[in-house]
Coordinates of C-alpha atoms in Angstrom, one line a residue:
M1 CA 97.4 40.4 8.0
F2 CA 96.6 36.9 7.4
D3 CA 99.9 34.5 7.8
A4 CA 99.8 31.8 5.3
N5 CA 101.9 29.6 7.6
M6 CA 99.5 29.5 10.5
P7 CA 99.0 25.6 11.0
T8 CA 95.3 24.7 9.9
D9 CA 95.1 22.2 13.0
Q10 CA 93.8 25.0 15.1
V11 CA 90.9 25.7 12.6
C12 CA 87.9 23.7 13.6
L13 CA 84.9 24.2 11.3
G14 CA 82.0 22.1 11.3
R15 CA 78.9 21.3 13.6
K16 CA 79.8 20.1 17.4
R17 CA 79.6 16.5 18.0
P18 CA 75.9 15.7 19.6
V19 CA 75.7 15.1 23.4
P20 CA 74.6 11.3 24.0
S21 CA 71.0 11.1 25.8
C22 CA 72.9 9.7 29.0
P23 CA 76.3 10.4 29.8
N24 CA 76.3 7.1 31.8
P25 CA 75.1 4.4 29.3
L26 CA 76.9 1.8 30.9
F27 CA 75.5 2.4 34.2
L28 CA 72.1 2.7 32.7
Q29 CA 72.6 -0.8 30.6
W30 CA 73.5 -2.4 33.8
L31 CA 70.3 -1.0 35.9
T32 CA 68.0 -1.9 32.8
E33 CA 69.3 -5.5 33.2
L34 CA 68.6 -5.8 37.1
R35 CA 65.3 -4.4 36.6
D36 CA 64.5 -6.9 33.6
S37 CA 65.7 -9.5 35.5
A38 CA 63.7 -8.7 38.8
K39 CA 60.6 -8.2 36.8
E40 CA 60.9 -11.6 35.1
K41 CA 61.3 -13.2 38.7
G42 CA 58.3 -11.0 39.7
L43 CA 60.1 -9.1 42.6
K44 CA 59.2 -5.6 43.6
T45 CA 62.9 -4.4 43.5
Q46 CA 61.6 -3.7 39.8
Y47 CA 60.2 -0.4 40.7
V48 CA 63.2 0.5 43.1
Y49 CA 65.6 0.0 39.7
Q50 CA 63.2 1.7 37.6
K51 CA 63.3 4.8 39.9
A52 CA 66.7 4.9 39.8
I53 CA 67.0 4.8 36.0
N54 CA 64.7 7.5 36.0
S55 CA 67.2 9.6 38.1
L56 CA 70.1 8.6 35.9
K57 CA 68.5 9.6 32.8
K58 CA 68.0 12.8 34.3
Y59 CA 71.7 13.5 35.5
P60 CA 73.5 15.2 32.6
L61 CA 77.2 14.9 34.2
P62 CA 79.3 11.4 33.6
L63 CA 80.1 9.3 36.9
K64 CA 83.4 7.6 37.6
N65 CA 82.2 4.9 40.0
G66 CA 79.0 3.8 41.8
K67 CA 79.8 5.8 45.1
E68 CA 79.5 9.2 43.1
A69 CA 75.7 7.7 42.3
K70 CA 75.0 8.0 45.6
I71 CA 74.2 11.8 45.3
L72 CA 71.1 11.1 43.1
Q73 CA 67.9 10.2 44.2
N74 CA 66.7 6.7 44.9
F75 CA 70.4 5.6 44.8
G76 CA 71.1 3.7 48.1
D77 CA 74.3 1.6 49.1
G78 CA 73.0 -1.4 47.7
I79 CA 72.4 0.0 44.5
C80 CA 75.9 2.0 44.6
K81 CA 77.4 -1.4 45.9
I82 CA 76.4 -3.2 42.8
L83 CA 77.4 -0.9 40.4
D84 CA 80.8 -0.8 41.6
E85 CA 81.1 -4.5 41.6
R86 CA 80.1 -4.5 37.8
L87 CA 82.5 -1.8 37.2
Q88 CA 85.5 -3.8 38.6
K89 CA 84.2 -6.8 36.5
H90 CA 84.0 -4.6 33.4
Y91 CA 87.8 -3.1 34.3
R92 CA 89.1 -7.0 34.7
E93 CA 87.5 -8.1 31.2
H94 CA 88.5 -5.0 29.1
G95 CA 91.3 -3.4 31.1
S96 CA 91.9 -0.6 33.4
D97 CA 91.8 1.8 30.8
A98 CA 88.3 1.0 29.2
P99 CA 86.1 3.6 29.0
I100 CA 83.0 3.4 30.7
H101 CA 81.0 6.4 29.5
L102 CA 80.5 4.7 26.2
A103 CA 78.2 1.4 25.8
T104 CA 80.1 -1.9 24.8
S105 CA 77.4 -2.7 22.1
C106 CA 78.0 0.8 20.1
Q107 CA 81.5 1.2 21.5
G108 CA 83.0 0.3 18.1
S109 CA 80.8 2.3 16.0
N110 CA 81.0 5.2 18.1
V111 CA 85.2 5.2 17.9
A112 CA 84.8 4.7 14.2
S113 CA 82.3 7.5 13.8
S114 CA 84.8 9.7 16.2
K115 CA 87.8 9.0 13.8
Q116 CA 85.7 9.7 10.6
M117 CA 84.9 13.3 12.3
E118 CA 88.6 13.9 13.1
E119 CA 90.0 13.2 9.7
P120 CA 88.1 16.0 8.2
R121 CA 89.5 18.5 10.5
K122 CA 93.1 18.0 8.6
E123 CA 91.4 18.5 5.1
P124 CA 91.5 22.3 3.6
S125 CA 88.4 24.2 4.8
G126 CA 86.7 23.8 1.3
N127 CA 85.9 20.2 1.7
L128 CA 85.8 19.8 5.4
S129 CA 82.0 18.7 5.6
E130 CA 80.7 18.4 2.0
P131 CA 79.7 14.6 2.7
M132 CA 78.2 15.5 6.0
K133 CA 76.2 18.1 4.5
R134 CA 75.1 16.0 1.5
T135 CA 73.9 12.8 3.7
Q136 CA 72.1 15.6 5.7
R137 CA 70.2 17.3 3.0
E138 CA 69.5 13.4 1.8
V139 CA 67.9 12.8 5.2
R140 CA 65.9 16.0 5.4
K141 CA 64.6 15.2 2.0
E142 CA 63.5 11.9 3.2
K143 CA 61.7 13.0 6.2
G144 CA 60.2 15.7 4.1
T145 CA 58.8 13.7 1.4
K146 CA 57.4 11.0 4.2
K147 CA 53.6 11.3 3.9
K148 CA 51.3 11.1 6.5
R149 CA 49.3 7.4 6.9
E150 CA 45.5 8.1 5.3
Y151 CA 42.9 7.4 8.0
V152 CA 40.8 4.7 6.9
P153 CA 38.3 3.5 9.5
Q154 CA 38.2 -0.3 10.3
K155 CA 35.2 -2.3 8.1
R156 CA 31.9 -2.5 10.2
S157 CA 33.1 -0.1 12.6
G158 CA 31.1 3.0 13.9
G159 CA 33.2 5.6 11.9
Y160 CA 32.9 3.0 8.5
A161 CA 29.2 3.0 9.2
V162 CA 28.5 6.8 9.3
L163 CA 30.7 7.4 6.6
L164 CA 28.6 5.1 4.2
T165 CA 25.2 6.1 5.7
L166 CA 26.2 9.9 4.8
Y167 CA 27.6 9.0 1.7
R168 CA 24.3 6.9 0.6
H169 CA 21.8 9.6 1.9
A170 CA 23.6 12.3 0.2
Q171 CA 23.2 10.1 -2.9
M172 CA 19.4 9.8 -2.8
P173 CA 17.3 11.9 -4.9
G174 CA 16.0 15.0 -2.8
S175 CA 18.5 14.5 -0.2
K176 CA 19.0 17.4 2.1
G177 CA 23.0 17.1 2.4
F178 CA 22.9 16.4 6.2
M179 CA 21.4 13.8 8.7
F180 CA 20.2 14.2 12.5
R181 CA 21.7 12.0 15.1
N182 CA 18.8 9.8 15.6
E183 CA 18.4 8.9 12.1
L184 CA 21.7 8.6 11.4
Q185 CA 22.2 6.1 14.3
T186 CA 19.2 4.5 13.1
E187 CA 20.3 4.0 9.3
A188 CA 23.8 3.3 10.4
Q189 CA 23.5 0.4 12.7
P190 CA 23.0 -2.1 10.3
L191 CA 26.5 -1.4 9.0
C192 CA 28.2 -1.7 12.5
E193 CA 28.8 -4.6 14.7
K194 CA 28.9 -2.5 17.9
S195 CA 25.8 -0.6 19.1
F196 CA 25.6 3.2 18.8
T197 CA 23.7 3.6 22.2
V198 CA 24.6 0.8 24.5
P199 CA 28.5 0.5 25.3
D200 CA 30.0 -2.9 25.9
L201 CA 30.4 -4.8 29.0
G202 CA 33.3 -2.9 30.9
S203 CA 33.4 0.0 28.6
K204 CA 31.9 3.2 28.4
Y205 CA 32.4 4.0 24.7
T206 CA 29.9 3.1 21.8
A207 CA 30.2 3.0 18.2
W208 CA 29.1 6.8 18.4
S209 CA 32.1 7.6 19.9
S210 CA 34.0 7.6 16.7
V211 CA 32.2 10.4 15.4
S212 CA 34.4 12.7 17.2
T213 CA 37.6 11.1 15.5
L214 CA 36.1 11.7 11.9
I215 CA 35.7 15.4 12.9
Q216 CA 39.0 15.8 14.2
K217 CA 40.3 14.1 10.7
D218 CA 38.0 16.7 8.8
L219 CA 36.1 14.0 7.4
L220 CA 32.9 15.1 9.0
V221 CA 31.2 18.3 10.0
K222 CA 29.0 18.9 12.7
T223 CA 26.6 22.2 12.8
H224 CA 23.5 23.8 14.0
N225 CA 21.5 22.8 17.0
P226 CA 20.1 19.9 17.5
A227 CA 23.2 18.8 15.5
R228 CA 23.6 18.2 11.8
Y229 CA 26.1 16.0 10.2
S230 CA 27.4 16.0 6.9
L231 CA 30.4 15.0 5.0
T232 CA 33.6 17.3 3.9
D233 CA 35.1 17.1 0.3
Q234 CA 37.7 14.7 1.8
G235 CA 35.1 12.5 3.6
L236 CA 33.0 12.7 0.3
A237 CA 36.0 10.8 -1.4
L238 CA 36.8 8.6 1.3
A239 CA 33.3 7.5 1.8
E240 CA 33.0 6.9 -2.1
R241 CA 36.1 4.7 -2.4
L242 CA 34.5 2.5 0.6
D243 CA 31.3 2.3 -0.7
S244 CA 32.7 1.0 -4.1
E245 CA 35.0 -1.4 -2.5
E246 CA 32.1 -2.9 -0.7
T247 CA 29.7 -2.9 -4.1
G248 CA 32.9 -4.7 -5.5
M249 CA 33.3 -7.2 -3.0
A250 CA 29.7 -8.1 -3.2
K251 CA 29.7 -8.4 -6.8
E252 CA 32.7 -10.6 -6.6
H253 CA 31.1 -12.5 -3.9
G254 CA 27.7 -12.9 -6.1
E255 CA 30.1 -14.1 -9.2
Q256 CA 31.8 -16.7 -7.0
M257 CA 28.3 -18.4 -5.9
S258 CA 27.0 -18.4 -9.4
G259 CA 30.3 -19.6 -10.8
E260 CA 30.2 -22.5 -7.9
E261 CA 26.4 -23.4 -9.0
D262 CA 27.1 -23.5 -12.8
S263 CA 30.3 -25.8 -11.9
R264 CA 28.1 -27.9 -9.9
D265 CA 25.4 -28.2 -12.5
G266 CA 25.9 -30.5 -15.6
P267 CA 25.1 -29.7 -18.9
D268 CA 22.1 -32.2 -19.4
V269 CA 20.8 -31.3 -15.7
V270 CA 17.6 -29.7 -15.6
D271 CA 17.6 -26.9 -12.7
L272 CA 14.5 -27.2 -10.9
T273 CA 15.5 -24.4 -8.0
L274 CA 15.3 -21.9 -10.9
V275 CA 11.8 -20.4 -10.0
E276 CA 12.6 -20.5 -6.3
D277 CA 15.8 -18.6 -7.0
E278 CA 14.1 -16.1 -9.1
E279 CA 11.4 -15.5 -6.0
E280 CA 14.2 -15.3 -3.6
Q281 CA 16.0 -12.7 -5.8
E282 CA 12.6 -10.7 -6.2
D283 CA 12.0 -11.1 -2.3
K284 CA 15.5 -9.3 -2.0
E285 CA 15.0 -6.5 -4.4
S286 CA 11.7 -5.9 -2.7
C287 CA 13.3 -5.8 0.7
R288 CA 15.7 -3.4 -1.0
S289 CA 13.3 -1.0 -2.3
S290 CA 11.4 -0.9 0.9
K291 CA 14.6 0.1 2.8
T292 CA 15.2 3.0 0.1
S293 CA 11.8 4.0 0.5
E294 CA 12.0 4.4 4.3
R295 CA 15.1 6.6 3.8
L296 CA 13.1 8.7 1.5
A297 CA 10.5 9.0 4.0
T298 CA 12.5 9.7 6.9
A299 CA 14.6 12.6 4.7
L300 CA 11.0 13.7 3.7
S301 CA 9.8 13.9 7.1
V302 CA 12.6 16.0 8.7
N303 CA 12.5 18.3 5.7
Q304 CA 9.1 18.9 6.3
A305 CA 9.5 19.5 9.9
T306 CA 12.4 21.7 9.4
G307 CA 10.6 24.0 7.1
H308 CA 12.9 23.2 4.1
I309 CA 10.0 22.3 1.9
S310 CA 8.3 25.4 0.5
E311 CA 4.5 25.7 1.1
S312 CA 3.8 28.2 -1.4
D313 CA 4.8 25.8 -4.3
A314 CA 1.4 23.5 -4.3
A315 CA 2.3 21.0 -7.2
G316 CA 5.7 20.3 -5.3
K317 CA 3.9 19.9 -1.7
S318 CA 1.3 17.6 -3.5
Q319 CA 4.1 15.5 -5.1
T320 CA 5.8 15.3 -1.8
L321 CA 2.9 14.1 0.2
E322 CA 2.2 11.5 -2.3
T323 CA 5.8 10.6 -2.2
G324 CA 5.8 10.2 1.4
R325 CA 2.7 8.3 1.6
T326 CA 4.3 5.7 -0.8
A327 CA 7.6 5.8 1.2
M328 CA 6.0 5.0 4.8
G329 CA 4.5 1.8 3.7
W330 CA 6.2 -0.4 6.3
H331 CA 4.2 -2.2 8.8
L332 CA 4.1 -4.7 11.7
P333 CA 1.7 -7.7 11.6
P334 CA 0.4 -9.2 14.6
G335 CA 2.8 -11.3 16.7
S336 CA 5.6 -9.7 15.1
Y337 CA 5.9 -7.0 18.1
D338 CA 6.2 -6.6 21.8
I339 CA 4.4 -3.8 23.7
V340 CA 7.3 -2.0 25.9
L341 CA 6.6 0.7 28.3
C342 CA 9.4 3.3 27.9
V343 CA 10.3 5.1 31.2
D344 CA 12.0 8.7 30.9
V345 CA 15.4 8.8 32.3
I346 CA 14.7 11.8 34.5
E347 CA 12.5 9.4 36.3
T348 CA 15.0 6.9 37.6
T349 CA 17.9 9.2 38.4
G350 CA 18.4 12.5 40.3
G351 CA 16.5 14.2 43.2
S352 CA 15.0 11.4 45.6
S353 CA 16.8 8.6 44.0
G354 CA 15.5 6.2 46.6
R355 CA 11.9 7.1 45.8
K356 CA 12.6 7.0 42.0
Q357 CA 14.3 3.4 42.1
E358 CA 11.3 2.3 44.2
L359 CA 9.1 2.8 41.2
V360 CA 11.8 0.7 39.1
K361 CA 11.8 -2.1 41.6
E362 CA 7.7 -2.2 41.5
L363 CA 7.9 -2.5 37.6
Q364 CA 10.4 -5.2 37.8
R365 CA 8.2 -6.9 40.7
N366 CA 5.3 -6.7 38.6
C367 CA 7.1 -8.5 35.8
V368 CA 6.7 -5.5 33.3
T369 CA 8.9 -5.2 30.0
F370 CA 10.2 -1.6 30.2
D371 CA 13.0 0.5 28.8
I372 CA 15.0 3.4 30.1
R373 CA 15.5 6.0 27.6
K374 CA 15.7 9.6 27.0
L375 CA 11.8 10.9 26.3
N376 CA 11.7 14.7 25.4
V377 CA 8.0 15.1 26.2
G378 CA 6.2 13.2 28.8
D379 CA 7.0 10.3 31.6
F380 CA 6.0 7.7 30.6
L381 CA 4.9 6.0 27.0
W382 CA 4.5 2.8 25.1
V383 CA 6.1 1.6 21.9
A384 CA 5.6 -1.5 19.8
R385 CA 8.9 -2.6 19.2
E386 CA 9.5 -5.1 16.4
K387 CA 10.7 -8.7 17.4
V388 CA 14.3 -9.4 15.6
T389 CA 16.4 -12.6 15.5
P390 CA 19.7 -12.6 16.5
V391 CA 22.5 -12.7 13.0
P392 CA 24.9 -15.1 13.5
G393 CA 28.3 -13.8 13.8
Q394 CA 27.2 -10.7 15.5
L395 CA 27.5 -9.7 18.9
R396 CA 24.0 -7.8 19.1
P397 CA 21.0 -8.5 17.5
P398 CA 20.0 -6.0 14.8
V399 CA 18.0 -2.9 16.0
G400 CA 14.1 -3.5 15.7
K401 CA 11.6 -0.9 14.6
E402 CA 9.3 0.6 17.0
L403 CA 6.0 2.5 16.8
V404 CA 4.7 4.8 19.4
L405 CA 1.4 4.1 20.8
D406 CA -1.4 6.7 21.4
Y407 CA -1.1 7.0 25.2
I408 CA 1.5 9.1 26.8
I409 CA 1.6 10.0 30.9
E410 CA 2.9 13.0 32.2
R411 CA 3.7 12.0 36.3
K412 CA 3.3 14.8 38.9
R413 CA 3.4 14.9 42.7
M414 CA 1.9 17.4 44.5
D415 CA 5.1 19.4 45.2
D416 CA 6.2 19.5 41.6
L417 CA 2.7 20.3 40.6
C418 CA 3.1 23.3 43.0
G419 CA 6.8 24.5 41.5
S420 CA 5.4 24.0 37.9
I421 CA 2.7 26.3 38.6
I422 CA 4.9 29.2 40.0
D423 CA 7.4 29.1 37.2
G424 CA 5.0 28.7 34.5
R425 CA 6.1 25.0 33.4
F426 CA 2.6 23.6 33.7
R427 CA 1.3 25.4 31.1
E428 CA 3.9 24.8 28.7
Q429 CA 4.0 21.1 29.3
K430 CA 0.2 20.6 28.7
F431 CA 0.8 22.6 25.8
R432 CA 3.5 20.3 24.5
L433 CA 1.6 17.2 25.3
K434 CA -1.2 18.5 23.0
R435 CA 1.1 19.4 20.3
C436 CA 3.2 15.7 20.6
G437 CA 1.0 13.9 17.8
L438 CA -0.4 11.5 20.8
R439 CA -4.2 11.3 21.0
K440 CA -4.4 10.3 24.9
P441 CA -2.4 12.4 27.2
I442 CA -2.8 11.5 31.0
Y443 CA -2.1 13.2 33.7
L444 CA -0.9 10.9 36.8
V445 CA -1.2 13.0 40.1
E446 CA 0.2 11.5 43.3
E447 CA -1.2 13.5 46.2
C448 CA 1.1 12.0 48.8
G449 CA -1.3 12.2 51.6
S450 CA -1.2 15.4 53.6
A451 CA 1.8 16.9 51.7
A452 CA -0.3 19.5 50.0
A453 CA -1.2 21.5 53.1
H454 CA 2.3 22.7 53.6
L455 CA 3.1 24.0 50.0
S456 CA 3.3 27.6 49.1
I457 CA 0.0 27.5 47.0
P458 CA -3.1 26.7 48.9
E459 CA -4.7 23.0 48.3
S460 CA -7.7 24.4 46.6
T461 CA -5.6 26.1 43.8
L462 CA -4.0 22.5 43.2
Q463 CA -7.1 21.1 43.4
Q464 CA -8.7 23.6 40.8
A465 CA -5.8 23.1 38.6
I466 CA -6.2 19.5 38.6
V467 CA -9.8 20.1 37.7
N468 CA -9.1 22.4 34.8
T469 CA -6.4 20.0 33.6
Q470 CA -9.2 17.5 33.0
V471 CA -12.4 19.5 32.2
V472 CA -11.0 22.6 30.3
D473 CA -7.6 21.1 28.5
G474 CA -9.4 17.7 27.8
F475 CA -6.8 15.6 29.4
F476 CA -7.5 12.2 31.3
V477 CA -6.5 12.7 35.2
K478 CA -5.7 9.6 37.2
R479 CA -5.4 10.4 40.8
V480 CA -2.8 7.9 43.0
Q481 CA -1.9 8.0 46.8
D482 CA 2.3 7.0 45.9
V483 CA 4.7 5.4 44.0
K484 CA 3.6 1.9 44.4
E485 CA 0.0 3.0 43.1
S486 CA 1.8 4.7 40.2
A487 CA 3.5 1.5 39.5
A488 CA 0.1 -0.6 39.6
Y489 CA -1.5 1.9 37.2
L490 CA 1.4 1.7 34.7
T491 CA 1.3 -2.2 35.0
I492 CA -2.5 -2.4 34.2
M493 CA -1.9 0.0 31.4
T494 CA 1.0 -1.9 30.1
R495 CA -1.3 -5.4 30.1
Y496 CA -4.5 -3.7 29.0
L497 CA -2.3 -2.3 25.9
Q498 CA -0.9 -5.8 24.9
K499 CA -4.5 -6.9 24.9
L500 CA -5.9 -4.1 22.9
Y501 CA -3.0 -4.1 20.3
H502 CA -3.1 -8.1 20.4
N503 CA -4.5 -8.8 16.7
C504 CA -4.0 -5.5 15.3
T505 CA -1.7 -4.8 12.1
L506 CA 0.4 -1.4 12.8
F507 CA 1.0 0.9 10.2
C508 CA 3.9 3.8 10.1
H509 CA 2.9 7.1 9.2
S510 CA 4.4 10.5 9.3
R511 CA 2.3 13.0 11.2
E512 CA 3.9 15.8 8.9
L513 CA 3.0 14.1 5.8
E514 CA -0.5 12.6 6.6
G515 CA -2.0 14.4 9.7
D516 CA -3.2 12.4 12.7
G517 CA -4.3 9.2 10.8
G518 CA -8.0 9.3 11.7
D519 CA -9.8 7.9 14.6
E520 CA -8.4 5.1 16.8
S521 CA -11.6 3.3 17.8
E522 CA -12.5 2.8 13.9
Q523 CA -8.9 1.5 13.4
T524 CA -8.6 -1.0 16.3
A525 CA -12.4 -2.4 15.4
N526 CA -10.7 -2.7 11.6
L527 CA -7.8 -4.6 13.5
S528 CA -5.4 -1.9 11.8
C529 CA -3.9 1.2 13.2
S530 CA -1.6 4.1 12.1
L531 CA 1.1 5.3 14.4
M532 CA 4.2 7.2 14.2
A533 CA 7.9 6.0 14.4
F534 CA 9.9 6.6 17.7
T535 CA 12.4 8.9 16.1
E536 CA 10.2 10.9 14.5
F537 CA 8.3 11.5 17.6
N538 CA 10.9 11.8 19.8
Y539 CA 12.9 14.4 17.5
G540 CA 9.4 16.3 16.8
A541 CA 9.0 16.8 20.8
I542 CA 12.7 18.3 21.4
K543 CA 12.1 21.5 23.5
N544 CA 14.9 23.6 22.4
K545 CA 15.1 22.7 18.8
C546 CA 15.6 25.6 16.2
Q547 CA 12.1 27.6 16.1
T548 CA 10.3 29.5 13.5
V549 CA 9.1 33.2 13.8
R550 CA 5.7 31.9 14.1
E551 CA 6.5 29.6 16.9
V552 CA 8.4 32.0 18.8
F553 CA 5.3 34.4 18.6
A554 CA 3.2 31.7 19.6
R555 CA 5.5 31.8 23.0
Q556 CA 5.6 35.0 23.5
L557 CA 1.7 35.5 23.6
M558 CA 1.3 32.4 26.0
Q559 CA 3.6 34.5 28.4
I560 CA 0.7 37.1 28.8
S561 CA -1.7 36.1 31.6
G562 CA -5.0 35.1 30.3
V563 CA -3.6 33.6 26.7
S564 CA -3.9 30.0 26.7
G565 CA -2.3 27.6 24.1
D566 CA -5.9 27.5 22.0
K567 CA -5.9 31.6 22.3
A568 CA -2.3 31.7 21.0
A569 CA -3.2 29.5 18.0
A570 CA -6.3 31.7 17.3
V571 CA -4.0 34.8 17.2
L572 CA -2.0 33.0 14.5
E573 CA -4.5 31.6 12.4
H574 CA -6.2 35.1 12.6
Y575 CA -4.3 37.6 13.5
S576 CA -6.4 40.4 11.9
T577 CA -9.4 39.3 14.1
V578 CA -7.8 39.8 17.5
S579 CA -10.6 41.9 19.3
R580 CA -13.3 39.0 18.2
N581 CA -11.5 35.8 19.4
L582 CA -9.9 37.5 22.7
G583 CA -12.2 40.4 23.9
P584 CA -11.3 44.0 24.1
A585 CA -9.2 43.9 27.5
L586 CA -6.9 41.1 26.2
S587 CA -6.7 42.4 22.7
R588 CA -5.6 45.8 24.1
T589 CA -3.1 44.2 26.3
I590 CA -1.4 42.5 23.3
Y591 CA -1.3 45.7 21.2
Q592 CA 0.4 47.5 24.1
L593 CA 2.8 44.9 24.3
Y594 CA 4.0 45.1 20.7
C595 CA 3.2 48.6 19.8
T596 CA 4.1 50.7 22.7
R597 CA 7.6 52.2 22.6
G598 CA 8.1 53.1 26.4
P599 CA 7.2 51.1 29.4
L600 CA 4.3 49.3 29.9
S601 CA 1.4 51.4 32.3

């Protein structure tokens, strides 16, 4: 039975008092003061105090004096003695009954809070914890309604440039809705202060590193291989806001400048610079239209390369070609560019690094302007790089445009040639060099003395392969003895091309839209030359990019002994006349490969 006369003091409702994070806050406070003092004086004892602090924080029980702390790790006689001295001083100042397990700074507040928690215990059980519950509910609501801070990239940062570039590209008519890495870096570079490819001194991060943050924040999506980058709905909204802010700031700046000019001019003053201002404005508008046309051309060329333009629609294709010719209208006049040798990064790293570094040292000794980068086909080629002037206030000068000259070199040592013939890379490399779009492929063969006599393939077979490369495949073959002669040949070729293109006007054209661009001898005679942009060339030469069924069929055909690249192309063009193009024996082999259900005989 329930007894109404039972004392209510024995009923303890409500939550338990929270245990303090450290049961010895006074000792923790003194050790922290000792550590900070040692740190100010530059003493190494600061690390000893820090270790003692870490041990004290992990200990869950209260300590009565410094001697008891000796059981803890990193507590020696010296620290325990200091704690006892401070404890005696604390007792003299606050009395012998002063609590040591409450910090002096928060002692009063803790006592008051303890009284407040003890008072409700004497109240009836109905109103025992109503104020406490109400405050706890309010705190929870405040925590629940607190919004996360929205991520907005800093202006002129890598993420800012990527978002704006993808947004503006999506607003262009005929946009494919995504961009590849090379074109995205090229288009976004003018909007960013840091480089997308070269890290700062003492750092390994570039502006491109911020792309991973955009993907984590669900602002950017990366799909396919090679990677395609596009904006999410959230990223599109943020990019639209950033673009409107930048446009608004540009308009305000223009209105402010025009207002200042109007205030300077009096009512009776004739403005003699009006014509010049109009001409400058026309120049700026023409520059903007040329930049827009370049973006259109990039989008059209990539669309054509990936097969997004329907070949069945003749009217649409002709319109696309016409747009491409208009868009690819930029050029480099004589004197506005430098001829630079590009060296594949594989030729400078890995393998016998000493021999590869010797090539770089020889080029430096010969005062050759070269650049080390990733080449998807070939080992050496030359580009015409636009000369750019540094912009005041920016760390690096803007990235110049680059056009690829028609000369590309594949370098082969005898041992490398032997290995590539065995694993089939030799035929594939020749086929890719023919299809890369450059008209002057060169094979640079290093004979390396008598090394060919000790390989797994007879030397006569290697020599025959070299002759076939020159006679049958139509490559120019240059034979050298060692790395020094290779560097000398590259030096001579660089100076020859600098002289050849000295007075030429270089025009940019897209291989997918306009074909191969005519005969080079006529172009150089007319002091003009039509070349591909380096980004388009390097992207088109990617080895493992997404392939069509037609390309996969060609690669399968080339795995059959006797089927070269030209014969595979003939099969693709005239698949119904296989016997006339290849001969009856080879046609029968191909027929058996694709039409026999069981194992081949």
